[in-house]
Tab-separated table of C-alpha atoms in Angstrom:
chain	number	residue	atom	x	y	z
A	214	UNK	CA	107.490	93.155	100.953
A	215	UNK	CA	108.871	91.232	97.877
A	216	UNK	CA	108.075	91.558	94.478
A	217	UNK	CA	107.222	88.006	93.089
A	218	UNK	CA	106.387	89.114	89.325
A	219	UNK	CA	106.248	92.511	87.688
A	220	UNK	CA	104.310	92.977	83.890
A	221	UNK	CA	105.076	96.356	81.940
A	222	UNK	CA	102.964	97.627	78.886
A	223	UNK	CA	103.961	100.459	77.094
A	224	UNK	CA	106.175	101.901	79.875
A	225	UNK	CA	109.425	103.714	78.724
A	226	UNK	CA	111.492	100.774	76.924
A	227	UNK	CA	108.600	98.153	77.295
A	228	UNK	CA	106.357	98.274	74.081
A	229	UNK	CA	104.679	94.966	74.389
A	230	UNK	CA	103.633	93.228	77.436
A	231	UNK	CA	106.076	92.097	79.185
A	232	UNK	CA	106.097	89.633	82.379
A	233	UNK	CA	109.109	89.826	84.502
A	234	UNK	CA	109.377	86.643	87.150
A	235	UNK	CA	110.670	88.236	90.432
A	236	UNK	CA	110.048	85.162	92.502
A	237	UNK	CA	113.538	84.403	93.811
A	238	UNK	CA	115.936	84.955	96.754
A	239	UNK	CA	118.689	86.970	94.257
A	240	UNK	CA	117.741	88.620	91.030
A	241	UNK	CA	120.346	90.495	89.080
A	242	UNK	CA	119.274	92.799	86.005
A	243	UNK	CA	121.952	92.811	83.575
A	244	UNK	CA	122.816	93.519	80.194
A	245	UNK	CA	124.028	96.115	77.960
A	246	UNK	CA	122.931	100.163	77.753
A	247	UNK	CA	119.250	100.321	76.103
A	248	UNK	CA	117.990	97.286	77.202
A	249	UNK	CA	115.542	98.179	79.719
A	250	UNK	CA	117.605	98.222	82.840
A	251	UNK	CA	116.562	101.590	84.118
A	252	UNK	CA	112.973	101.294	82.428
A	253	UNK	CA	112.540	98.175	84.963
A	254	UNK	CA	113.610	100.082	87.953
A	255	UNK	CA	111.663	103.061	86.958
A	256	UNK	CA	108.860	101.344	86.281
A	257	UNK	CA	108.868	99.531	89.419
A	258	UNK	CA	109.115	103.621	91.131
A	259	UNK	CA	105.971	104.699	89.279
A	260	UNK	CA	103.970	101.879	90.362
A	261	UNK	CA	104.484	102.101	93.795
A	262	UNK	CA	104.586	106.074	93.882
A	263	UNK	CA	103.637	107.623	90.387
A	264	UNK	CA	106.935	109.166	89.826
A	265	UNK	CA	110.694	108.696	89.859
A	266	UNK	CA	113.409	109.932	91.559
A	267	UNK	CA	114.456	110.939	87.882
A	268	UNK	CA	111.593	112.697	87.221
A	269	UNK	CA	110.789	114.269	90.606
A	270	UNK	CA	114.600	115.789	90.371
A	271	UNK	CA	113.187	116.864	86.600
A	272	UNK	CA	110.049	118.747	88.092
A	273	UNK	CA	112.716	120.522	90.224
A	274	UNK	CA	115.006	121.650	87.246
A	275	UNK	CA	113.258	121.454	84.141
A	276	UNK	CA	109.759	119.976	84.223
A	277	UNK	CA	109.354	120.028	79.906
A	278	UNK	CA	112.530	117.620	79.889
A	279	UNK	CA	110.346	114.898	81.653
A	280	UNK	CA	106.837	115.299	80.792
A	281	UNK	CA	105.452	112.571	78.911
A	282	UNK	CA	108.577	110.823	79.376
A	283	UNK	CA	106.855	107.431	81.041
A	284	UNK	CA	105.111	105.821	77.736
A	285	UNK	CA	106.578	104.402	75.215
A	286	UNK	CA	107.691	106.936	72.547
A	287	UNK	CA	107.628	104.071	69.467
A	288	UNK	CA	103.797	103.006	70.175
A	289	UNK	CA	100.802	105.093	69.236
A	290	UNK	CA	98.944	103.420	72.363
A	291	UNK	CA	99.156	105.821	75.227
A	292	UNK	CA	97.883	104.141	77.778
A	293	UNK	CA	100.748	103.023	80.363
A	294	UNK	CA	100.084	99.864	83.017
A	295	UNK	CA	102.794	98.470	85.464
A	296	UNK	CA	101.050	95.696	87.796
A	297	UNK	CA	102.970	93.451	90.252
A	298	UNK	CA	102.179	90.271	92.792
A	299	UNK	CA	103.363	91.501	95.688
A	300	UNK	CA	103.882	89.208	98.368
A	301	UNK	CA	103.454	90.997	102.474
A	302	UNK	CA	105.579	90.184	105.815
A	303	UNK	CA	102.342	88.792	107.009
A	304	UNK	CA	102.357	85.944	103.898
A	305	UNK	CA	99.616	87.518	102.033
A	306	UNK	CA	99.710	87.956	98.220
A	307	UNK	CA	98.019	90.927	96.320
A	308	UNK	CA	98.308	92.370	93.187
A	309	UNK	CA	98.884	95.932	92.910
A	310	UNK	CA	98.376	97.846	89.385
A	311	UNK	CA	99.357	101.240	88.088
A	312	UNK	CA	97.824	102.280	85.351
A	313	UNK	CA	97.175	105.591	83.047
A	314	UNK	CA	97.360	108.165	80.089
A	315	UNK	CA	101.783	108.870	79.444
A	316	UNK	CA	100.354	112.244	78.749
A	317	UNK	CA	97.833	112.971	81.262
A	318	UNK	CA	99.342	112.319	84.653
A	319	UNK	CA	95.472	113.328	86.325
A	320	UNK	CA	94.865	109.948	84.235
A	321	UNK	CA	96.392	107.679	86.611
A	322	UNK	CA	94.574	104.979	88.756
A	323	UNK	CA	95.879	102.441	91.232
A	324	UNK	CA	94.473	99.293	91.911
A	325	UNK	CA	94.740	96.593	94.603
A	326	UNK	CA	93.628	92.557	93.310
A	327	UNK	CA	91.293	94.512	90.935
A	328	UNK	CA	89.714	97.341	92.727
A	329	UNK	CA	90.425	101.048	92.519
A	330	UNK	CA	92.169	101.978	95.999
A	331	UNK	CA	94.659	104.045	97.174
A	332	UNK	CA	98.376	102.315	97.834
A	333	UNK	CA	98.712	104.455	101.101
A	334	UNK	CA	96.602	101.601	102.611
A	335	UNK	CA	99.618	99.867	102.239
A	336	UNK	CA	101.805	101.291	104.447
A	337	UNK	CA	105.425	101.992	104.279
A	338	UNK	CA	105.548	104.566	101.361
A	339	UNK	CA	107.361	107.208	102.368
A	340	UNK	CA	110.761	108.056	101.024
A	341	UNK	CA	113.123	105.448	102.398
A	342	UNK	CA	111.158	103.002	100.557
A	343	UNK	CA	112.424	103.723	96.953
A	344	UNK	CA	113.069	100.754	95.706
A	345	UNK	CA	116.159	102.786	93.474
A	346	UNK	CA	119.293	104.503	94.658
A	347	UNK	CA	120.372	107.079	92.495
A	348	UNK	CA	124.325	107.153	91.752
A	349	UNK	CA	124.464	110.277	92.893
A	350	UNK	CA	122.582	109.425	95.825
A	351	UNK	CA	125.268	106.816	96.653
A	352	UNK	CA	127.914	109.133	96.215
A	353	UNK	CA	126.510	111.335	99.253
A	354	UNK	CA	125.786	108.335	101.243
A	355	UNK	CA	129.846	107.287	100.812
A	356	UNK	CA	130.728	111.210	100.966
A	357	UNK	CA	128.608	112.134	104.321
A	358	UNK	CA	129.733	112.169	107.845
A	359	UNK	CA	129.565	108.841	109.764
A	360	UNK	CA	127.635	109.947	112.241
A	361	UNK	CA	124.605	110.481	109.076
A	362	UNK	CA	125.361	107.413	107.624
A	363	UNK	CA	124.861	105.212	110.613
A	364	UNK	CA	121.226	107.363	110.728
A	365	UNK	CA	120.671	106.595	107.210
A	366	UNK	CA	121.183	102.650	107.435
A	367	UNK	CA	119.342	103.034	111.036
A	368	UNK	CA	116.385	104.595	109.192
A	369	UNK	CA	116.730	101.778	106.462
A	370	UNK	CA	116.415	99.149	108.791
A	371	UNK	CA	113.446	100.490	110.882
A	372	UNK	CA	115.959	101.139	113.954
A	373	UNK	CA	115.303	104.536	114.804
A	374	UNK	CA	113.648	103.957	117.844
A	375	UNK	CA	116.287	101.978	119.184
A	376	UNK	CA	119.291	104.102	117.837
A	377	UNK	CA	116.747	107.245	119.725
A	378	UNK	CA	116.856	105.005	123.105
A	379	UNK	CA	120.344	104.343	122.842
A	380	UNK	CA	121.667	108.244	122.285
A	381	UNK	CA	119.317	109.166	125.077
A	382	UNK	CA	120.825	106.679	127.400
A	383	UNK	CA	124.582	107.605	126.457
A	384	UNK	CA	123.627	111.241	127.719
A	385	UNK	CA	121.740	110.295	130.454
A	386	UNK	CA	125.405	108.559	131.531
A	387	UNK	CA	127.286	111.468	130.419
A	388	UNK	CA	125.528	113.915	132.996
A	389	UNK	CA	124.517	111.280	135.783
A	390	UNK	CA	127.446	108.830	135.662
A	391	UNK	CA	130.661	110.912	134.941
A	392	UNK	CA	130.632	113.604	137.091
A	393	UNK	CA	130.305	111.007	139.852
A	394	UNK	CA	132.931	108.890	138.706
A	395	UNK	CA	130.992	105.678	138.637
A	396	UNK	CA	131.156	102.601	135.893
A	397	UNK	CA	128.960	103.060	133.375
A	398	UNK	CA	129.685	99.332	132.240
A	399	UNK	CA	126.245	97.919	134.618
A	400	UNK	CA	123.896	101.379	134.004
């Protein structure tokens, strides 16, 4: 899935409308603290999933310190949109659209090329799919056993089944091949 454009109104940093061109093989955000940075990549979380990382973690510690916190806290308008071209493994284009109250999060619809649907239709929405790594995140990934790491970019790449095959064949040589001293170079 690739994100060819992304327009933001009224989300966190984003006061105006504003159309973000995606359609590239590299795109690096840059620039200095307070220019929209994380609002980007948040906003990019709430309109495939309704939430953030950030805020999920928020709910789990101190739900007043992020409610409300998606619009834009120097426009009266409190109505929030993110909308994106999205552009499928199978070639297809479609443009997906979040939109709802910043402080009413019952408010919110979702939209695919203009009609009110459900993104689960989608596919591929589960967790692994966050488009945003959290530093702390990162840190565990570096900090975790190899063994869990190799699962973790497995999972990332959609190798499970594969990585599942191959662990059940190294024990299936382990109790066959071993004890009977064979080569387990050809099995």
């Amino acid at each position: 899935m690739l994100l060819k454009e992304i327009e933001i109104v009224n989300f966190r940093g984003f006061s105006k409308k504003t159309k973000i061109n995606l359609d590239s093989k590299l795109v690096i955000i840059q620039g200095p603290n307070g220019h929209g940075k994380t609002s980007l990549a948040e906003a990019i979380e709430w309109l495939f999933f309704g939430m953030t990382k950030r805020r999920i973690s928020g709910e789990k510690n101190s739900m007043m310190e992020y409610k409300g916190s998606f619009g834009n806290v120097h426009s009266a308008e409190e109505i929030i949109e993110v909308s994106a071209e999205v552009q499928f493994p199978d070639g297809s284009i479609k443009e997906l659209k979040r939109r709802g109250c910043s402080k009413d999060e019952e408010s919110l619809q979702t939209f695919i090329d203009g009609t009110q649907a459900d993104f689960s239709k989608l596919g591929n929405m589960d967790d692994s799919f966050y488009p945003v790594i959290a530093q702390h995140a990162l840190q565990d990934f570096i900090n975790c056993k190899p063994k869990d790491r190799r699962d973790e970019i497995s999972k990332a790449l959609g190798l499970e089944e594969i990585t599942l095959f191959k662990t059940t064949l190294d024990n299936a040589r382990r109790l066959y091949c071993d004890p009977l001293g064979l080569d387990t170079g050809y099995v």
